Amino acid sequence: MKKLRFAILGTGFWSYFQIPGWQELEGVECVAAYNRTRSKAELVAKQFGIPKVYDNPEELLDKEDLDFVDIITGVETHASFVQMAADRKLNIVCQKPMAMSLAEAEAMVATSHKAQIQLLINENWRWQYPIRQFKRILDEGHIGKPFRARVHYCNSFPVFENQPFLKELDQFILTDIGSHILDTSRYLFGDAHSLYCQTARVHPDIKGEDVATVIMKMGDDISVNCEMSYASRTEIEHFPQTYIYVEGDRGFLELGPDYTIRETTSEGTHIRRFPPKHFRWADPAYDLVHSSIVDCQADLLKHLQGHNMAETTGDDNLKTARLVFLSYDSARQNNVVKTDNTSIAK
Amino acid sequence: MKKLRFAILGTGFWSYFQIPGWQELEGVECVAAYNRTRSKAELVAKQFGIPKVYDNPEELLDKEDLDFVDIITGVETHASFVQMAADRKLNIVCQKPMAMSLAEAEAMVATSHKAQIQLLINENWRWQYPIRQFKRILDEGHIGKPFRARVHYCNSFPVFENQPFLKELDQFILTDIGSHILDTSRYLFGDAHSLYCQTARVHPDIKGEDVATVIMKMGDDISVNCEMSYASRTEIEHFPQTYIYVEGDRGFLELGPDYTIRETTSEGTHIRRFPPKHFRWADPAYDLVHSSIVDCQADLLKHLQGHNMAETTGDDNLKTARLVFLSYDSARQNNVVKTDNTSIAK
């Protein structure tokens, strides 16, 4: 089978994980890299053996013979790169968060429909190995019908030390980790019907919110509470783990520290550990996140090869974007917001 | 100092703990007991050395020389006993929950104001020893300004086996444990400004709700999430403990299993145990709850002696009742409800 040829647009931090992630997979090859600063593209190209380098994205798209592009640039540029690719009938893989606003996300999806191209979102969180195993065990049904869940991502990771530009964002944790956590909730529990959000700014020197609580009604009448924070100093630092707790009518399922899933029913408690895989190019401290990129991209690749429908298509991820931006509306109004997904532009 | 003389109205389950609770205190004596079934009153009178027994409450109130009455009957009778005592200018201690509805609670408080008598509520949960210590440590301020909290009372105690009439209530967990949990939240975090509630019925054979989640904005802008359930099968049964988690801008404070408080700051984690006192008349399995009755009643007694203002006056408890009943409104409407406490009848 012919290898799918793609170019990456953007050679920043995450390209150092997404490119080797693609290289773990059969049937795909990166043939070109763009960055507005040519020297940065050259560094990445050299490290990963990418033959061509560009500092003009249109030139790249016009000259290269591509099956798709992988957009890894800042969120503020996603829409314009999507348009650029759509104009050339190229399929697209795009970083999360998809867009700066719900309107922009809807427009991007509409653009992909109009151009009849595939728009896929590189939303990797739901592909974390312990989360996949959690879903599998949840679906086995031993704890019965879930009635309430908590998805908990609260830590004191010094995110602003590593990425000081995050301090300047008007909208922070909900677009950043919120996109992941709300998407993971959709993966686990189904579509959201309503949401209510409260936010807080705890770090005194930032513009946006670094704490958010989103309580949703999801799926078949489950109450799901998402707790997020980059301002919580806990006894054992949680970063970068997501903890999940589900109460069912016959038991309790939890994903806790150290990738451990505990399933409690009338039979007792069954404890199993599901540590993530380590790849040689990954930072061992981030195996959980880095290995999920491989599994996410494998799913996207199968879609691009025509083998299946990817989980995190643009259409699907628009539902997550809707939850993110409606959360801001809810917090501002201090009110519950309906989240029906009917107005997706076709 | 002259002992305050009181009568108990109602000699059911809780009288077996409230009477010995009073007997732990100096300066108060129970001089009469009423029950509609005289033999039940006689049993209690014999066990606790109460001189007089009645099966007609008005006869009791007219014949006895009393400083106050302690109403321990079912909630549906509270309003009429309050009126009966108010007609005779008697001070009142009344079981929680105060009333069947918010309107009834408001009317009871108005009655007490009009008659210029004291109406005090026997709301003991906030007097649990670990919860008092939690408040003390929270107020020391080592964890800084709290921005989010969770008050968690979720267990699988077979409450319907012991008290089958609870199955028939249209409103269950919010009036039952919710009165306690919402009051404890007010004690810890201050007045509520808004609330949002979701409820569920998990036990298939009951009328009311056995699961509730209430998220409030409280005090100086704290997000407080109260989780309640009698349908949660957890690895280690929580009953009858309340767990509390507070995130502050400088640390984390939690009350967890076995009466243990863990305080985490940049200095590390400080772990202390605060087990409740045991009284000879208490069930050791319920020391946490039973000992709190003594401390609550000590506070009410000081008020009746003119030494201080009790925490759980009728006026104060009306704010808790408001949260309980507005929670039902919120759940029914799936919307946020403002909880301003302005319309208390005077």
XYZ file of C-alpha atoms in Angstrom:
692
model
C 0.000 0.000 0.000
C 1.171 3.457 -0.936
C 2.408 5.533 1.982
C 0.327 8.622 2.757
C 2.444 11.745 2.324
C 1.977 14.675 4.657
C 3.551 17.980 5.621
C 3.653 19.548 9.028
C 2.742 23.189 9.421
C 4.476 24.460 12.541
C 7.665 23.059 14.098
C 7.229 24.153 17.709
C 7.163 22.161 20.957
C 4.529 19.574 20.045
C 6.049 18.753 16.634
C 8.840 17.012 18.542
C 6.268 14.487 19.746
C 3.764 14.342 16.917
C 6.375 13.666 14.225
C 7.965 10.694 16.027
C 4.409 9.642 16.848
C 3.640 9.425 13.113
C 6.951 7.624 12.585
C 5.784 4.820 14.885
C 3.050 4.044 12.349
C 3.222 2.131 9.084
C 1.999 3.698 5.860
C 2.678 7.389 6.432
C 5.619 9.680 5.812
C 6.358 13.304 6.525
C 7.730 14.860 3.329
C 7.967 18.541 4.272
C 7.980 20.929 7.213
C 6.937 24.574 7.351
C 7.770 27.182 9.948
C 7.705 30.966 9.591
C 11.223 30.876 11.093
C 13.050 28.703 8.578
C 15.844 27.751 10.968
C 13.339 26.147 13.345
C 11.909 24.050 10.526
C 15.423 23.023 9.535
C 16.175 21.841 13.078
C 13.112 19.614 13.105
C 13.726 18.370 9.575
C 17.256 17.394 10.481
C 16.233 15.649 13.680
C 13.473 13.589 12.037
C 14.816 13.137 8.488
C 12.230 15.296 6.726
C 13.453 16.015 3.160
C 12.000 19.481 2.470
C 11.740 22.714 4.456
C 9.651 25.855 3.769
C 9.043 29.230 5.398
C 6.101 29.952 3.099
C 3.139 27.627 3.710
C 1.436 28.297 0.357
C 4.611 27.525 -1.498
C 4.831 24.234 0.398
C 1.247 23.313 -0.379
C 1.596 24.223 -4.038
C 4.874 22.426 -4.648
C 4.505 19.227 -2.618
C 2.435 16.203 -3.565
C 0.515 15.630 -0.329
C -2.283 13.445 1.015
C -2.787 15.597 4.097
C -1.326 18.332 6.287
C -0.770 18.215 10.044
C -1.363 21.670 11.567
C 0.706 22.095 14.743
C 0.776 25.906 14.914
C -0.769 28.232 17.493
C -4.561 28.091 17.701
C -4.919 31.616 16.309
C -3.579 30.387 12.937
C -5.622 27.182 12.615
C -8.499 28.672 10.646
C -6.275 30.234 8.001
C -4.242 27.045 7.512
C -7.446 25.011 7.259
C -8.674 27.368 4.553
C -5.321 27.142 2.747
C -5.465 23.337 2.728
C -9.153 23.250 1.819
C -8.489 25.510 -1.170
C -6.162 22.773 -2.430
C -8.534 19.895 -1.552
C -6.068 18.540 0.986
C -7.164 16.498 3.987
C -6.285 18.023 7.342
C -5.153 16.914 10.776
C -5.320 19.846 13.203
C -4.131 20.313 16.797
C -6.581 20.879 19.599
C -8.050 23.270 20.550
C -9.528 23.581 17.101
C -10.300 27.307 17.130
C -10.360 30.592 19.028
C -14.151 30.688 19.210
C -17.164 28.505 18.581
C -18.036 30.506 15.452
C -14.549 29.960 14.105
C -14.710 26.216 14.843
C -18.084 25.983 13.081
C -16.683 27.872 10.094
C -13.684 25.509 9.877
C -15.944 22.459 9.870
C -18.196 24.099 7.269
C -15.126 24.838 5.135
C -14.097 21.172 5.255
C -17.603 20.048 4.275
C -17.776 22.511 1.384
C -14.374 21.428 0.093
C -15.325 17.767 0.663
C -12.092 17.109 2.543
C -11.448 15.326 5.810
C -10.868 17.545 8.831
C -9.538 15.510 11.780
C -8.516 16.814 15.192
C -5.426 15.603 17.013
C -7.278 15.277 20.337
C -5.119 12.766 22.155
C -6.272 12.907 25.805
C -9.050 10.333 25.399
C -6.411 8.008 23.942
C -4.431 7.800 27.186
C -3.973 4.115 27.923
C -5.455 4.125 31.454
C -8.464 6.112 30.179
C -9.040 3.628 27.338
C -8.881 0.784 29.873
C -11.228 2.676 32.181
C -13.772 2.948 29.368
C -13.404 -0.736 28.554
C -14.015 -1.736 32.183
C -16.877 0.755 32.547
C -18.521 -0.764 29.455
C -18.222 -4.261 30.954
C -21.036 -3.032 33.173
C -20.035 -4.599 36.483
C -20.809 -1.369 38.334
C -24.227 -1.197 36.676
C -25.747 1.973 35.304
C -23.599 5.031 36.086
C -25.508 7.873 37.734
C -22.725 10.308 38.666
C -19.097 10.828 37.706
C -16.237 13.154 38.482
C -13.384 13.858 36.082
C -10.631 15.502 38.052
C -7.561 17.271 36.691
C -6.208 19.435 39.505
C -2.527 20.029 40.104
C 0.035 22.713 40.720
C 2.165 22.103 37.656
C 4.144 25.325 37.005
C 2.582 25.755 33.600
C 3.282 29.513 33.517
C 6.979 29.048 34.224
C 7.385 26.824 31.165
C 5.024 28.745 28.893
C 4.846 32.384 30.078
C 2.600 33.406 27.144
C -0.220 31.482 28.841
C -0.364 34.295 31.391
C -1.588 36.668 28.688
C -4.539 34.584 27.471
C -7.999 35.971 28.273
C -9.279 32.390 28.245
C -6.952 29.826 29.706
C -7.726 26.563 31.476
C -11.001 25.723 29.737
C -9.504 26.095 26.252
C -6.244 24.450 27.314
C -6.919 21.427 29.527
C -10.690 21.915 29.382
C -10.749 20.875 25.729
C -9.161 17.590 26.772
C -11.206 16.993 29.903
C -14.562 17.803 28.330
C -13.672 15.662 25.303
C -12.676 12.782 27.575
C -16.007 13.153 29.380
C -17.830 12.926 26.043
C -15.795 9.823 25.193
C -16.704 8.177 28.492
C -20.283 9.265 29.017
C -21.787 10.466 25.729
C -23.194 13.761 24.522
C -23.838 16.585 26.986
C -27.372 17.941 27.253
C -26.702 20.880 29.582
C -23.780 22.368 31.454
C -23.081 24.770 34.295
C -19.647 26.259 34.860
C -17.886 28.239 37.569
C -14.402 29.634 37.028
C -11.769 31.318 39.197
C -8.444 33.039 38.761
C -6.108 32.013 41.580
C -2.662 32.892 40.258
C -2.656 36.670 40.758
C -0.470 37.480 37.745
C -2.482 35.936 34.910
C -5.307 37.275 32.726
C -7.476 34.181 32.284
C -8.981 31.574 34.579
C -6.816 28.807 36.056
C -9.647 26.980 37.860
C -12.886 25.695 36.368
C -15.709 23.432 37.477
C -18.169 22.185 34.854
C -21.176 20.103 35.836
C -23.031 18.478 32.975
C -25.955 16.212 32.276
C -24.628 13.655 29.841
C -25.596 10.531 27.940
C -28.352 8.519 29.567
C -28.896 10.954 32.465
C -25.489 10.921 34.131
C -24.369 13.864 36.249
C -20.725 14.565 35.358
C -18.600 17.026 37.299
C -15.326 18.122 35.705
C -12.878 19.745 38.117
C -9.857 21.479 36.615
C -7.106 23.510 38.209
C -3.495 24.558 37.816
C -3.604 26.066 41.303
C -4.168 23.050 43.568
C -1.310 22.074 45.838
C -2.084 18.488 46.840
C -0.247 16.014 49.032
C 0.915 13.976 46.034
C 1.222 16.052 42.867
C -1.315 14.772 40.313
C 0.214 16.193 37.125
C -0.308 15.067 34.375
C -2.835 12.472 35.507
C -6.591 12.670 35.165
C -8.509 10.964 37.944
C -11.981 9.618 37.222
C -14.657 8.429 39.639
C -17.911 6.820 38.558
C -20.788 5.866 40.844
C -23.025 3.153 39.394
C -26.124 1.516 40.772
C -24.129 -1.680 41.439
C -20.645 -0.350 42.197
C -17.901 2.210 41.964
C -15.109 2.593 39.407
C -12.133 4.869 39.876
C -8.959 5.766 38.020
C -6.543 7.049 40.622
C -2.857 7.687 41.220
C -0.233 5.626 39.419
C -2.577 4.512 36.603
C -4.526 2.296 38.991
C -8.138 1.351 38.306
C -10.188 0.135 41.264
C -13.525 -1.521 40.592
C -15.767 -2.056 43.605
C -18.905 -4.199 43.474
C -20.677 -6.532 45.896
C -17.881 -9.000 45.044
C -15.251 -6.714 46.561
C -12.628 -4.524 44.929
C -10.557 -5.473 41.903
C -7.380 -3.393 41.526
C -5.392 -3.272 38.316
C -2.556 -1.060 37.062
C -2.415 0.199 33.487
C 0.825 2.145 33.050
C 1.326 3.786 29.647
C 3.802 2.525 27.057
C 7.173 4.252 26.801
C 8.556 5.319 23.426
C 12.266 6.043 23.064
C 11.563 9.638 21.925
C 9.177 10.358 24.795
C 9.960 12.049 28.083
C 9.437 9.275 30.691
C 7.689 11.788 32.959
C 5.136 12.347 30.183
C 4.706 8.814 28.860
C 1.016 9.032 29.674
C 0.517 11.973 27.322
C 3.164 11.202 24.698
C 2.089 7.609 24.102
C -1.505 8.766 23.638
C -0.365 10.808 20.629
C 0.654 7.604 18.869
C -2.700 5.922 19.485
C -4.640 9.032 18.495
C -2.655 9.449 15.286
C -3.084 5.746 14.495
C -6.845 6.295 14.645
C -6.617 9.366 12.406
C -4.390 7.528 9.933
C -6.849 4.632 9.609
C -9.491 7.220 8.758
C -7.282 8.836 6.130
C -6.586 5.374 4.698
C -10.335 4.825 4.458
C -10.385 1.997 7.010
C -12.644 3.511 9.649
C -14.230 6.701 10.923
C -11.848 8.454 13.339
C -13.224 9.300 16.772
C -12.033 12.890 16.765
C -13.232 14.242 13.446
C -13.866 17.972 13.059
C -17.606 17.323 13.361
C -17.071 15.387 16.546
C -14.619 17.848 18.037
C -17.018 20.692 17.334
C -19.194 19.190 20.063
C -16.245 19.467 22.466
C -15.500 23.040 21.326
C -19.148 23.854 21.965
C -18.798 22.630 25.570
C -15.653 24.722 26.058
C -17.118 27.971 24.797
C -20.558 27.431 26.336
C -18.730 26.930 29.649
C -17.465 30.495 29.395
C -20.996 31.698 28.621
C -22.342 29.756 31.587
C -19.720 31.086 33.996
C -20.274 34.679 32.832
C -24.056 34.395 33.193
C -23.914 32.129 36.285
C -26.513 30.000 34.602
C -27.154 26.593 33.062
C -26.696 26.378 29.292
C -28.340 23.866 26.985
C -25.793 22.178 24.743
C -27.838 20.674 21.944
C -25.648 20.028 18.928
C -28.130 20.872 16.213
C -26.679 23.924 14.497
C -23.539 22.408 13.025
C -23.017 24.048 9.634
C -23.076 21.530 6.789
C -28.174 28.985 89.191
C -31.678 27.632 88.743
C -31.920 24.648 86.438
C -33.863 25.200 83.207
C -36.883 22.914 83.105
C -37.985 21.382 79.819
C -40.329 18.791 78.400
C -39.769 16.577 75.414
C -42.468 16.242 72.806
C -41.953 12.916 71.073
C -40.232 9.844 72.503
C -39.100 8.101 69.320
C -35.655 7.005 68.150
C -33.763 10.265 68.593
C -35.105 10.940 72.102
C -32.880 8.099 73.269
C -29.871 10.236 72.324
C -31.103 13.778 72.868
C -32.271 13.137 76.442
C -28.953 11.648 77.624
C -27.284 14.419 75.653
C -29.099 16.996 77.803
C -28.223 14.977 80.899
C -24.521 15.461 80.119
C -25.021 19.198 80.681
C -25.244 21.207 83.915
C -28.235 23.448 84.566
C -31.009 21.694 82.712
C -33.570 19.022 83.603
C -36.253 17.154 81.732
C -39.417 17.249 83.808
C -41.974 15.685 81.457
C -42.331 13.605 78.321
C -45.164 13.502 75.823
C -45.966 10.860 73.256
C -49.282 10.163 71.540
C -48.687 6.514 72.532
C -48.455 6.798 76.311
C -46.586 3.506 76.766
C -43.741 4.771 74.607
C -43.435 7.906 76.719
C -43.451 5.753 79.852
C -40.588 3.631 78.546
C -38.440 6.700 77.925
C -39.432 8.278 81.237
C -38.443 5.131 83.091
C -35.128 4.781 81.295
C -34.083 8.393 81.880
C -35.805 9.204 85.194
C -38.315 11.718 83.846
C -41.002 12.329 86.504
C -44.114 13.026 84.409
C -45.669 11.472 81.324
C -48.457 12.769 79.036
C -50.286 11.616 75.925
C -51.897 15.050 75.452
C -49.358 17.739 74.556
C -51.598 20.687 75.483
C -52.280 19.187 78.891
C -48.533 18.846 79.410
C -47.849 22.435 78.375
C -50.671 23.784 80.538
C -49.803 21.829 83.681
C -46.023 21.890 83.746
C -43.835 24.813 84.743
C -41.398 24.895 81.820
C -38.580 27.060 80.466
C -38.626 25.371 77.066
C -39.794 22.387 75.057
C -37.700 20.054 72.936
C -39.632 18.927 69.856
C -38.434 15.491 68.690
C -41.486 14.432 66.683
C -41.817 13.828 62.943
C -41.243 16.879 60.769
C -44.907 17.015 59.706
C -45.890 17.926 63.290
C -43.218 20.564 64.008
C -45.282 23.587 62.957
C -48.243 22.694 65.152
C -46.065 22.053 68.225
C -44.219 25.332 67.640
C -47.566 27.127 67.547
C -48.680 25.338 70.733
C -45.529 26.396 72.574
C -45.610 29.935 71.160
C -49.201 30.336 72.384
C -47.838 29.734 75.879
C -44.737 31.945 75.423
C -42.463 28.951 75.802
C -39.011 28.840 74.242
C -38.494 26.031 71.732
C -35.781 23.625 70.659
C -36.840 21.814 67.483
C -35.345 18.900 65.520
C -34.049 19.339 62.017
C -35.347 19.501 59.368
C -37.377 22.385 60.682
C -40.376 22.110 58.355
C -42.028 20.397 55.393
C -41.641 23.409 53.117
C -39.904 26.750 52.961
C -43.195 28.570 53.531
C -43.827 26.511 56.656
C -40.302 27.183 57.966
C -40.777 30.916 57.369
C -44.116 30.821 59.168
C -42.567 29.028 62.169
C -39.842 31.642 62.473
C -42.435 34.417 62.096
C -44.508 32.783 64.847
C -41.514 32.787 67.185
C -40.783 36.455 66.451
C -44.393 37.451 66.995
C -44.556 35.571 70.314
C -41.116 36.951 71.261
C -39.849 33.501 72.147
C -36.628 31.741 71.247
C -36.839 29.186 68.446
C -33.658 27.082 68.263
C -32.933 24.179 65.916
C -31.198 20.989 67.023
C -28.918 20.920 63.968
C -26.037 18.825 65.257
C -24.029 17.889 62.125
C -21.858 21.021 62.159
C -20.985 20.150 65.767
C -19.196 16.926 64.810
C -15.798 17.075 66.446
C -13.697 16.507 63.283
C -15.757 19.143 61.450
C -15.215 21.679 64.276
C -11.479 20.967 64.134
C -11.538 21.252 60.343
C -13.093 24.722 60.648
C -10.525 25.741 63.239
C -7.631 24.638 61.031
C -9.215 26.209 57.943
C -9.502 29.501 59.837
C -5.818 29.355 60.786
C -5.331 30.248 57.136
C -2.290 28.123 56.306
C -3.863 27.034 53.017
C -4.590 30.650 52.136
C -7.826 31.842 50.585
C -10.121 28.918 49.705
C -11.396 28.973 46.125
C -13.150 25.599 45.825
C -14.466 22.963 48.204
C -16.219 19.635 48.101
C -18.416 18.331 50.913
C -18.948 14.645 50.318
C -21.457 12.361 52.002
C -21.809 9.290 49.799
C -22.323 5.800 51.133
C -24.444 2.705 50.790
C -25.845 2.653 54.311
C -29.051 0.556 54.192
C -31.154 3.471 55.359
C -34.369 2.033 53.893
C -33.951 -1.271 55.703
C -33.840 0.477 59.070
C -36.469 3.103 58.296
C -38.809 1.765 55.570
C -41.061 4.862 55.774
C -38.258 6.807 54.058
C -39.145 4.950 50.856
C -42.476 6.741 50.780
C -41.161 10.304 50.987
C -41.521 12.423 47.843
C -38.464 14.376 48.972
C -35.757 12.322 50.594
C -32.000 12.870 50.635
C -31.969 16.666 50.403
C -34.343 17.095 53.343
C -32.715 14.266 55.295
C -28.918 14.456 54.979
C -29.054 17.529 52.737
C -30.215 19.682 55.638
C -27.076 18.631 57.510
C -24.641 18.879 54.603
C -25.880 22.261 53.385
C -25.858 23.590 56.957
C -22.315 22.312 57.468
C -21.306 24.064 54.242
C -22.795 27.319 55.543
C -20.886 26.837 58.804
C -17.615 26.311 56.959
C -17.883 28.730 54.066
C -20.544 31.356 54.796
C -23.797 32.325 53.143
C -24.710 30.919 49.738
C -25.340 33.366 46.895
C -26.545 30.916 44.254
C -27.019 27.179 43.883
C -27.503 24.581 41.176
C -28.733 21.089 41.951
C -29.041 17.775 40.142
C -30.816 14.822 41.723
C -31.257 11.140 40.893
C -33.238 8.183 42.157
C -31.052 5.084 42.099
C -32.846 2.692 44.438
C -35.686 1.519 42.190
C -38.236 1.029 44.974
C -38.356 4.511 46.531
C -40.395 7.625 45.744
C -37.877 10.392 46.397
C -34.303 11.114 45.360
C -31.397 9.242 46.987
C -28.630 11.128 45.150
C -28.086 14.875 45.004
C -25.324 17.195 43.843
C -25.522 20.863 44.850
C -22.965 23.356 43.581
C -23.030 26.747 45.285
C -21.275 30.068 45.243
C -20.631 30.844 48.900
C -19.015 33.366 51.186
C -16.179 35.319 49.608
C -16.530 33.704 46.155
C -15.905 30.032 46.968
C -17.264 27.313 44.707
C -18.701 24.595 46.960
C -19.855 21.242 45.609
C -21.952 19.080 47.920
C -22.200 15.444 46.862
C -24.756 13.268 48.649
C -25.803 9.696 48.090
C -27.227 6.647 49.810
C -26.537 4.603 46.689
C -22.735 4.655 46.418
C -20.940 1.386 46.992
C -17.352 2.398 47.730
C -14.265 0.372 48.566
C -14.359 1.437 52.220
C -17.872 2.263 53.419
C -17.983 5.981 54.353
C -21.068 5.984 56.583
C -21.606 8.081 58.682
C -18.609 10.239 57.835
C -18.593 13.468 55.883
C -15.459 14.047 53.847
C -14.417 17.612 53.082
C -11.822 18.889 50.601
C -10.786 22.534 50.327
C -8.451 23.983 47.713
C -6.797 27.228 48.804
C -4.378 29.479 46.991
C -1.568 28.280 49.280
C -2.562 24.698 50.043
C -5.073 21.914 50.432
C -7.083 20.813 53.456
C -8.992 17.570 53.662
C -11.068 15.659 56.184
C -10.935 12.034 55.151
C -11.480 8.524 56.480
C -11.009 7.763 60.164
C -11.420 11.405 61.302
C -8.095 12.355 59.769
C -7.337 15.924 58.688
C -4.493 16.408 56.208
C -3.185 19.918 55.654
C -0.841 20.358 52.686
C 1.152 23.543 52.106
C 4.601 24.349 50.706
C 5.895 23.078 54.079
C 4.592 19.565 53.380
C 1.636 17.692 54.800
C 0.518 17.747 58.427
C -1.704 14.814 59.393
C -3.780 14.772 62.554
C -6.573 12.511 63.822
C -9.607 13.910 65.620
C -11.783 10.987 66.729
C -15.071 11.882 68.419
C -15.699 11.479 72.149
C -17.588 8.412 73.323
C -20.463 8.722 75.798
C -21.604 5.649 77.726
C -25.154 5.922 76.272
C -23.936 6.270 72.678
C -23.575 3.546 70.078
C -19.804 3.328 69.467
C -20.466 2.993 65.725
C -22.226 6.363 65.855
C -19.980 8.266 68.264
C -19.364 10.857 65.573
C -23.049 11.738 65.378
C -24.120 11.079 68.955
C -21.388 13.141 70.576
C -22.251 16.062 68.303
C -25.720 16.154 69.891
C -24.137 17.003 73.241
C -22.093 19.872 71.820
C -25.019 21.207 69.823
C -27.325 21.105 72.840
C -24.657 22.757 75.005
C -24.682 25.657 72.535
C -28.488 25.857 72.583
C -28.527 25.718 76.394
C -26.100 28.632 76.705
C -28.455 30.619 74.484
C -31.460 29.724 76.648
C -29.447 30.721 79.723
C -28.759 34.079 78.089
C -25.012 33.524 77.791
C -24.587 33.659 74.013
C -26.370 33.539 70.686
C -26.700 29.933 69.527
C -25.384 29.104 66.070
C -28.470 27.238 64.916
C -31.321 29.600 65.756
C -34.556 29.410 63.786
C -33.497 32.496 61.833
C -30.179 30.906 60.997
C -31.615 27.520 60.136
C -34.142 29.162 57.820
C -31.177 29.945 55.561
C -30.354 26.228 55.481
C -33.997 25.311 54.838
C -33.962 27.804 51.986
C -30.997 25.990 50.408
C -32.744 22.628 50.780
C -35.977 23.698 49.140
C -34.358 25.881 46.486
C -32.283 22.806 45.570
C -35.487 21.027 44.627
C -36.567 24.042 42.571
C -33.184 24.129 40.855
C -33.211 20.406 40.043
C -36.757 20.585 38.687
C -35.952 23.600 36.490
C -32.389 22.449 35.664
C -31.301 25.980 36.414
C -29.286 28.122 38.815
C -31.244 29.706 41.660
C -30.301 32.853 43.542
C -30.396 32.300 47.301
C -30.507 35.806 48.763
C -31.886 35.699 52.280
C -33.936 38.875 52.242
C -37.536 37.762 52.650
C -37.403 36.343 56.173
C -40.689 37.213 57.838
C -40.242 39.317 60.964
